[in-house]
GROMACS .gro file of N, CA and C in nm:
model
  267
    1MET      N    1   0.028  -1.412   0.163
    1MET     CA    2  -0.064  -1.381   0.084
    1MET      C    3  -0.080  -1.505  -0.037
    2ASP      N    4  -0.182  -1.551  -0.060
    2ASP     CA    5  -0.195  -1.645  -0.160
    2ASP      C    6  -0.148  -1.594  -0.282
    3ARG      N    7  -0.060  -1.654  -0.363
    3ARG     CA    8  -0.007  -1.619  -0.484
    3ARG      C    9  -0.108  -1.599  -0.595
    4LYS      N   10  -0.199  -1.688  -0.611
    4LYS     CA   11  -0.313  -1.694  -0.692
    4LYS      C   12  -0.399  -1.568  -0.686
    5LEU      N   13  -0.425  -1.541  -0.562
    5LEU     CA   14  -0.496  -1.414  -0.528
    5LEU      C   15  -0.419  -1.294  -0.573
    6LEU      N   16  -0.298  -1.295  -0.537
    6LEU     CA   17  -0.213  -1.176  -0.574
    6LEU      C   18  -0.208  -1.164  -0.725
    7ASP      N   19  -0.213  -1.264  -0.794
    7ASP     CA   20  -0.223  -1.261  -0.953
    7ASP      C   21  -0.319  -1.188  -1.006
    8ILE      N   22  -0.431  -1.173  -0.933
    8ILE     CA   23  -0.580  -1.124  -0.997
    8ILE      C   24  -0.596  -0.994  -0.944
    9LEU      N   25  -0.524  -0.944  -0.823
    9LEU     CA   26  -0.569  -0.825  -0.771
    9LEU      C   27  -0.512  -0.695  -0.850
   10VAL      N   28  -0.594  -0.603  -0.849
   10VAL     CA   29  -0.566  -0.472  -0.924
   10VAL      C   30  -0.595  -0.348  -0.836
   11CYS      N   31  -0.529  -0.243  -0.856
   11CYS     CA   32  -0.585  -0.114  -0.793
   11CYS      C   33  -0.715  -0.084  -0.827
   12PRO      N   34  -0.800  -0.038  -0.737
   12PRO     CA   35  -0.950  -0.013  -0.783
   12PRO      C   36  -0.950   0.116  -0.844
   13ALA      N   37  -0.854   0.205  -0.835
   13ALA     CA   38  -0.849   0.332  -0.907
   13ALA      C   39  -0.799   0.328  -1.042
   14THR      N   40  -0.685   0.258  -1.070
   14THR     CA   41  -0.613   0.273  -1.186
   14THR      C   42  -0.599   0.131  -1.264
   15ARG      N   43  -0.644   0.038  -1.198
   15ARG     CA   44  -0.652  -0.100  -1.249
   15ARG      C   45  -0.517  -0.154  -1.284
   16GLN      N   46  -0.404  -0.088  -1.215
   16GLN     CA   47  -0.280  -0.149  -1.225
   16GLN      C   48  -0.252  -0.274  -1.148
   17PRO      N   49  -0.169  -0.366  -1.182
   17PRO     CA   50  -0.156  -0.493  -1.100
   17PRO      C   51  -0.092  -0.438  -0.975
   18LEU      N   52  -0.104  -0.520  -0.868
   18LEU     CA   53  -0.065  -0.490  -0.734
   18LEU      C   54   0.046  -0.604  -0.708
   19ALA      N   55   0.148  -0.574  -0.628
   19ALA     CA   56   0.248  -0.660  -0.561
   19ALA      C   57   0.280  -0.638  -0.435
   20LEU      N   58   0.324  -0.724  -0.359
   20LEU     CA   59   0.356  -0.722  -0.230
   20LEU      C   60   0.460  -0.606  -0.195
   21LEU      N   61   0.444  -0.522  -0.106
   21LEU     CA   62   0.546  -0.426  -0.075
   21LEU      C   63   0.661  -0.498   0.007
   22GLU      N   64   0.783  -0.472  -0.062
   22GLU     CA   65   0.900  -0.532  -0.008
   22GLU      C   66   0.935  -0.471   0.134
   23ALA      N   67   1.032  -0.536   0.194
   23ALA     CA   68   1.073  -0.479   0.340
   23ALA      C   69   1.103  -0.341   0.336
   24ALA      N   70   1.198  -0.298   0.233
   24ALA     CA   71   1.248  -0.159   0.256
   24ALA      C   72   1.141  -0.068   0.224
   25GLY      N   73   1.042  -0.094   0.146
   25GLY     CA   74   0.915   0.007   0.124
   25GLY      C   75   0.834   0.011   0.241
   26LEU      N   76   0.819  -0.104   0.306
   26LEU     CA   77   0.744  -0.110   0.437
   26LEU      C   78   0.803  -0.052   0.536
   27GLU      N   79   0.930  -0.045   0.571
   27GLU     CA   80   1.005   0.011   0.656
   27GLU      C   81   0.988   0.166   0.647
   28ALA      N   82   1.009   0.232   0.512
   28ALA     CA   83   0.999   0.369   0.476
   28ALA      C   84   0.861   0.408   0.531
   29LEU      N   85   0.768   0.336   0.478
   29LEU     CA   86   0.627   0.372   0.523
   29LEU      C   87   0.600   0.382   0.655
   30ASN      N   88   0.643   0.288   0.731
   30ASN     CA   89   0.606   0.270   0.870
   30ASN      C   90   0.681   0.381   0.954
   31ARG      N   91   0.813   0.416   0.907
   31ARG     CA   92   0.891   0.526   0.965
   31ARG      C   93   0.808   0.665   0.954
   32ALA      N   94   0.733   0.687   0.836
   32ALA     CA   95   0.658   0.798   0.808
   32ALA      C   96   0.535   0.802   0.888
   33ILE      N   97   0.478   0.680   0.903
   33ILE     CA   98   0.348   0.671   0.976
   33ILE      C   99   0.389   0.697   1.130
   34ALA      N  100   0.495   0.656   1.172
   34ALA     CA  101   0.534   0.667   1.325
   34ALA      C  102   0.567   0.825   1.343
   35ALA      N  103   0.604   0.892   1.242
   35ALA     CA  104   0.652   1.036   1.249
   35ALA      C  105   0.498   1.122   1.251
   36GLY      N  106   0.395   1.045   1.208
   36GLY     CA  107   0.268   1.115   1.207
   36GLY      C  108   0.232   1.203   1.083
   37GLY      N  109   0.297   1.174   0.984
   37GLY     CA  110   0.271   1.259   0.851
   37GLY      C  111   0.208   1.190   0.753
   38ILE      N  112   0.141   1.075   0.768
   38ILE     CA  113   0.090   1.005   0.652
   38ILE      C  114  -0.054   1.006   0.652
   39LYS      N  115  -0.115   1.051   0.545
   39LYS     CA  116  -0.265   1.058   0.511
   39LYS      C  117  -0.301   0.961   0.423
   40ARG      N  118  -0.433   0.902   0.426
   40ARG     CA  119  -0.468   0.819   0.328
   40ARG      C  120  -0.556   0.932   0.229
   41ASN      N  121  -0.589   0.858   0.133
   41ASN     CA  122  -0.664   0.931   0.031
   41ASN      C  123  -0.803   0.991   0.082
   42ASP      N  124  -0.840   0.951   0.179
   42ASP     CA  125  -0.973   1.023   0.233
   42ASP      C  126  -0.936   1.129   0.327
   43ASP      N  127  -0.807   1.181   0.336
   43ASP     CA  128  -0.739   1.265   0.429
   43ASP      C  129  -0.740   1.220   0.570
   44GLY      N  130  -0.782   1.094   0.602
   44GLY     CA  131  -0.778   1.053   0.731
   44GLY      C  132  -0.626   1.012   0.772
   45VAL      N  133  -0.570   1.038   0.881
   45VAL     CA  134  -0.443   0.987   0.914
   45VAL      C  135  -0.424   0.858   0.935
   46GLN      N  136  -0.311   0.797   0.895
   46GLN     CA  137  -0.288   0.659   0.895
   46GLN      C  138  -0.195   0.647   1.038
   47ALA      N  139  -0.250   0.605   1.134
   47ALA     CA  140  -0.199   0.598   1.260
   47ALA      C  141  -0.126   0.467   1.303
   48ASP      N  142  -0.173   0.380   1.254
   48ASP     CA  143  -0.113   0.244   1.285
   48ASP      C  144  -0.008   0.198   1.171
   49ALA      N  145   0.089   0.128   1.227
   49ALA     CA  146   0.205   0.076   1.132
   49ALA      C  147   0.134  -0.038   1.073
   50LEU      N  148   0.196  -0.061   0.944
   50LEU     CA  149   0.133  -0.177   0.853
   50LEU      C  150   0.237  -0.300   0.875
   51ARG      N  151   0.163  -0.410   0.875
   51ARG     CA  152   0.252  -0.545   0.886
   51ARG      C  153   0.279  -0.586   0.745
   52GLU      N  154   0.176  -0.567   0.654
   52GLU     CA  155   0.198  -0.596   0.508
   52GLU      C  156   0.116  -0.505   0.428
   53ALA      N  157   0.149  -0.498   0.307
   53ALA     CA  158   0.092  -0.399   0.206
   53ALA      C  159   0.119  -0.436   0.070
   54LEU      N  160   0.026  -0.381  -0.027
   54LEU     CA  161   0.035  -0.388  -0.158
   54LEU      C  162   0.067  -0.260  -0.234
   55VAL      N  163   0.139  -0.274  -0.328
   55VAL     CA  164   0.185  -0.155  -0.406
   55VAL      C  165   0.144  -0.163  -0.561
   56THR      N  166   0.098  -0.048  -0.602
   56THR     CA  167   0.087  -0.056  -0.749
   56THR      C  168   0.211  -0.070  -0.832
   57ARG      N  169   0.192  -0.106  -0.964
   57ARG     CA  170   0.308  -0.111  -1.048
   57ARG      C  171   0.406   0.001  -1.064
   58ASP      N  172   0.330   0.127  -1.060
   58ASP     CA  173   0.403   0.239  -1.076
   58ASP      C  174   0.466   0.299  -0.931
   59ARG      N  175   0.439   0.226  -0.828
   59ARG     CA  176   0.473   0.238  -0.682
   59ARG      C  177   0.432   0.386  -0.635
   60LYS      N  178   0.316   0.434  -0.692
   60LYS     CA  179   0.241   0.553  -0.645
   60LYS      C  180   0.143   0.549  -0.532
   61THR      N  181   0.087   0.427  -0.524
   61THR     CA  182  -0.008   0.398  -0.409
   61THR      C  183   0.005   0.258  -0.340
   62VAL      N  184  -0.017   0.269  -0.210
   62VAL     CA  185  -0.005   0.144  -0.138
   62VAL      C  186  -0.143   0.130  -0.068
   63TYR      N  187  -0.186  -0.002  -0.065
   63TYR     CA  188  -0.312  -0.052   0.005
   63TYR      C  189  -0.263  -0.140   0.128
   64ARG      N  190  -0.312  -0.126   0.238
   64ARG     CA  191  -0.274  -0.212   0.349
   64ARG      C  192  -0.343  -0.342   0.342
   65VAL      N  193  -0.287  -0.439   0.405
   65VAL     CA  194  -0.319  -0.569   0.422
   65VAL      C  195  -0.356  -0.609   0.565
   66ASP      N  196  -0.479  -0.642   0.606
   66ASP     CA  197  -0.511  -0.651   0.749
   66ASP      C  198  -0.550  -0.795   0.769
   67ASP      N  199  -0.458  -0.866   0.851
   67ASP     CA  200  -0.494  -0.997   0.882
   67ASP      C  201  -0.497  -1.092   0.748
   68GLY      N  202  -0.410  -1.052   0.652
   68GLY     CA  203  -0.410  -1.146   0.527
   68GLY      C  204  -0.517  -1.093   0.428
   69ILE      N  205  -0.597  -0.995   0.461
   69ILE     CA  206  -0.713  -0.955   0.389
   69ILE      C  207  -0.671  -0.813   0.313
   70PRO      N  208  -0.670  -0.805   0.170
   70PRO     CA  209  -0.636  -0.671   0.127
   70PRO      C  210  -0.744  -0.581   0.136
   71VAL      N  211  -0.719  -0.451   0.173
   71VAL     CA  212  -0.817  -0.345   0.194
   71VAL      C  213  -0.801  -0.251   0.063
   72LEU      N  214  -0.875  -0.300  -0.042
   72LEU     CA  215  -0.871  -0.222  -0.173
   72LEU      C  216  -0.995  -0.131  -0.198
   73LEU      N  217  -0.978  -0.024  -0.095
   73LEU     CA  218  -1.076   0.088  -0.103
   73LEU      C  219  -0.999   0.196  -0.150
   74VAL      N  220  -1.044   0.269  -0.260
   74VAL     CA  221  -0.966   0.399  -0.295
   74VAL      C  222  -0.936   0.494  -0.202
   75GLU      N  223  -1.048   0.524  -0.119
   75GLU     CA  224  -1.031   0.621   0.002
   75GLU      C  225  -0.917   0.572   0.114
   76ASP      N  226  -0.879   0.447   0.116
   76ASP     CA  227  -0.799   0.406   0.205
   76ASP      C  228  -0.652   0.369   0.149
   77GLY      N  229  -0.639   0.415   0.033
   77GLY     CA  230  -0.505   0.414  -0.038
   77GLY      C  231  -0.415   0.518   0.026
   78ILE      N  232  -0.277   0.482   0.013
   78ILE     CA  233  -0.183   0.580   0.073
   78ILE      C  234  -0.084   0.619  -0.050
   79ALA      N  235  -0.092   0.752  -0.068
   79ALA     CA  236   0.005   0.801  -0.180
   79ALA      C  237   0.167   0.792  -0.134
   80THR      N  238   0.241   0.725  -0.209
   80THR     CA  239   0.372   0.716  -0.157
   80THR      C  240   0.468   0.842  -0.189
   81ALA      N  241   0.405   0.943  -0.247
   81ALA     CA  242   0.473   1.067  -0.278
   81ALA      C  243   0.500   1.134  -0.149
   82GLN      N  244   0.429   1.108  -0.040
   82GLN     CA  245   0.429   1.163   0.085
   82GLN      C  246   0.510   1.100   0.177
   83VAL      N  247   0.593   0.995   0.131
   83VAL     CA  248   0.674   0.911   0.210
   83VAL      C  249   0.836   0.944   0.173
   84GLU      N  250   0.910   1.012   0.255
   84GLU     CA  251   1.034   1.048   0.214
   84GLU      C  252   1.121   0.901   0.220
   85GLY      N  253   1.199   0.908   0.109
   85GLY     CA  254   1.288   0.778   0.110
   85GLY      C  255   1.224   0.654   0.053
   86PHE      N  256   1.089   0.675   0.005
   86PHE     CA  257   1.015   0.550  -0.046
   86PHE      C  258   1.087   0.501  -0.168
   87PRO      N  259   1.130   0.370  -0.169
   87PRO     CA  260   1.213   0.315  -0.271
   87PRO      C  261   1.153   0.325  -0.400
   88LYS      N  262   1.198   0.360  -0.509
   88LYS     CA  263   1.149   0.372  -0.645
   88LYS      C  264   1.137   0.236  -0.703
   89GLN      N  265   1.222   0.137  -0.668
   89GLN     CA  266   1.220  -0.004  -0.715
   89GLN      C  267   1.199  -0.108  -0.628
   0.00000   0.00000   0.00000
């Protein structure tokens, strides 16, 4: 993802800056998705593993990135509290 774009992106709900989700966080999230227990904010099930994602500064919400395009819709956000073992840092 383009660094300049990443520098200006913010969470649509909280306005916190976003950062690329690191490998450990992505792995934990994808394990939980594979187990079938992950819901988006709209209560829809997140069935597909993520190749790339953005995370809020407080690490409470993740937004997927599809083909290099951030999907910054509040209803598509994923609360990290439902991901067992999600890295705090």
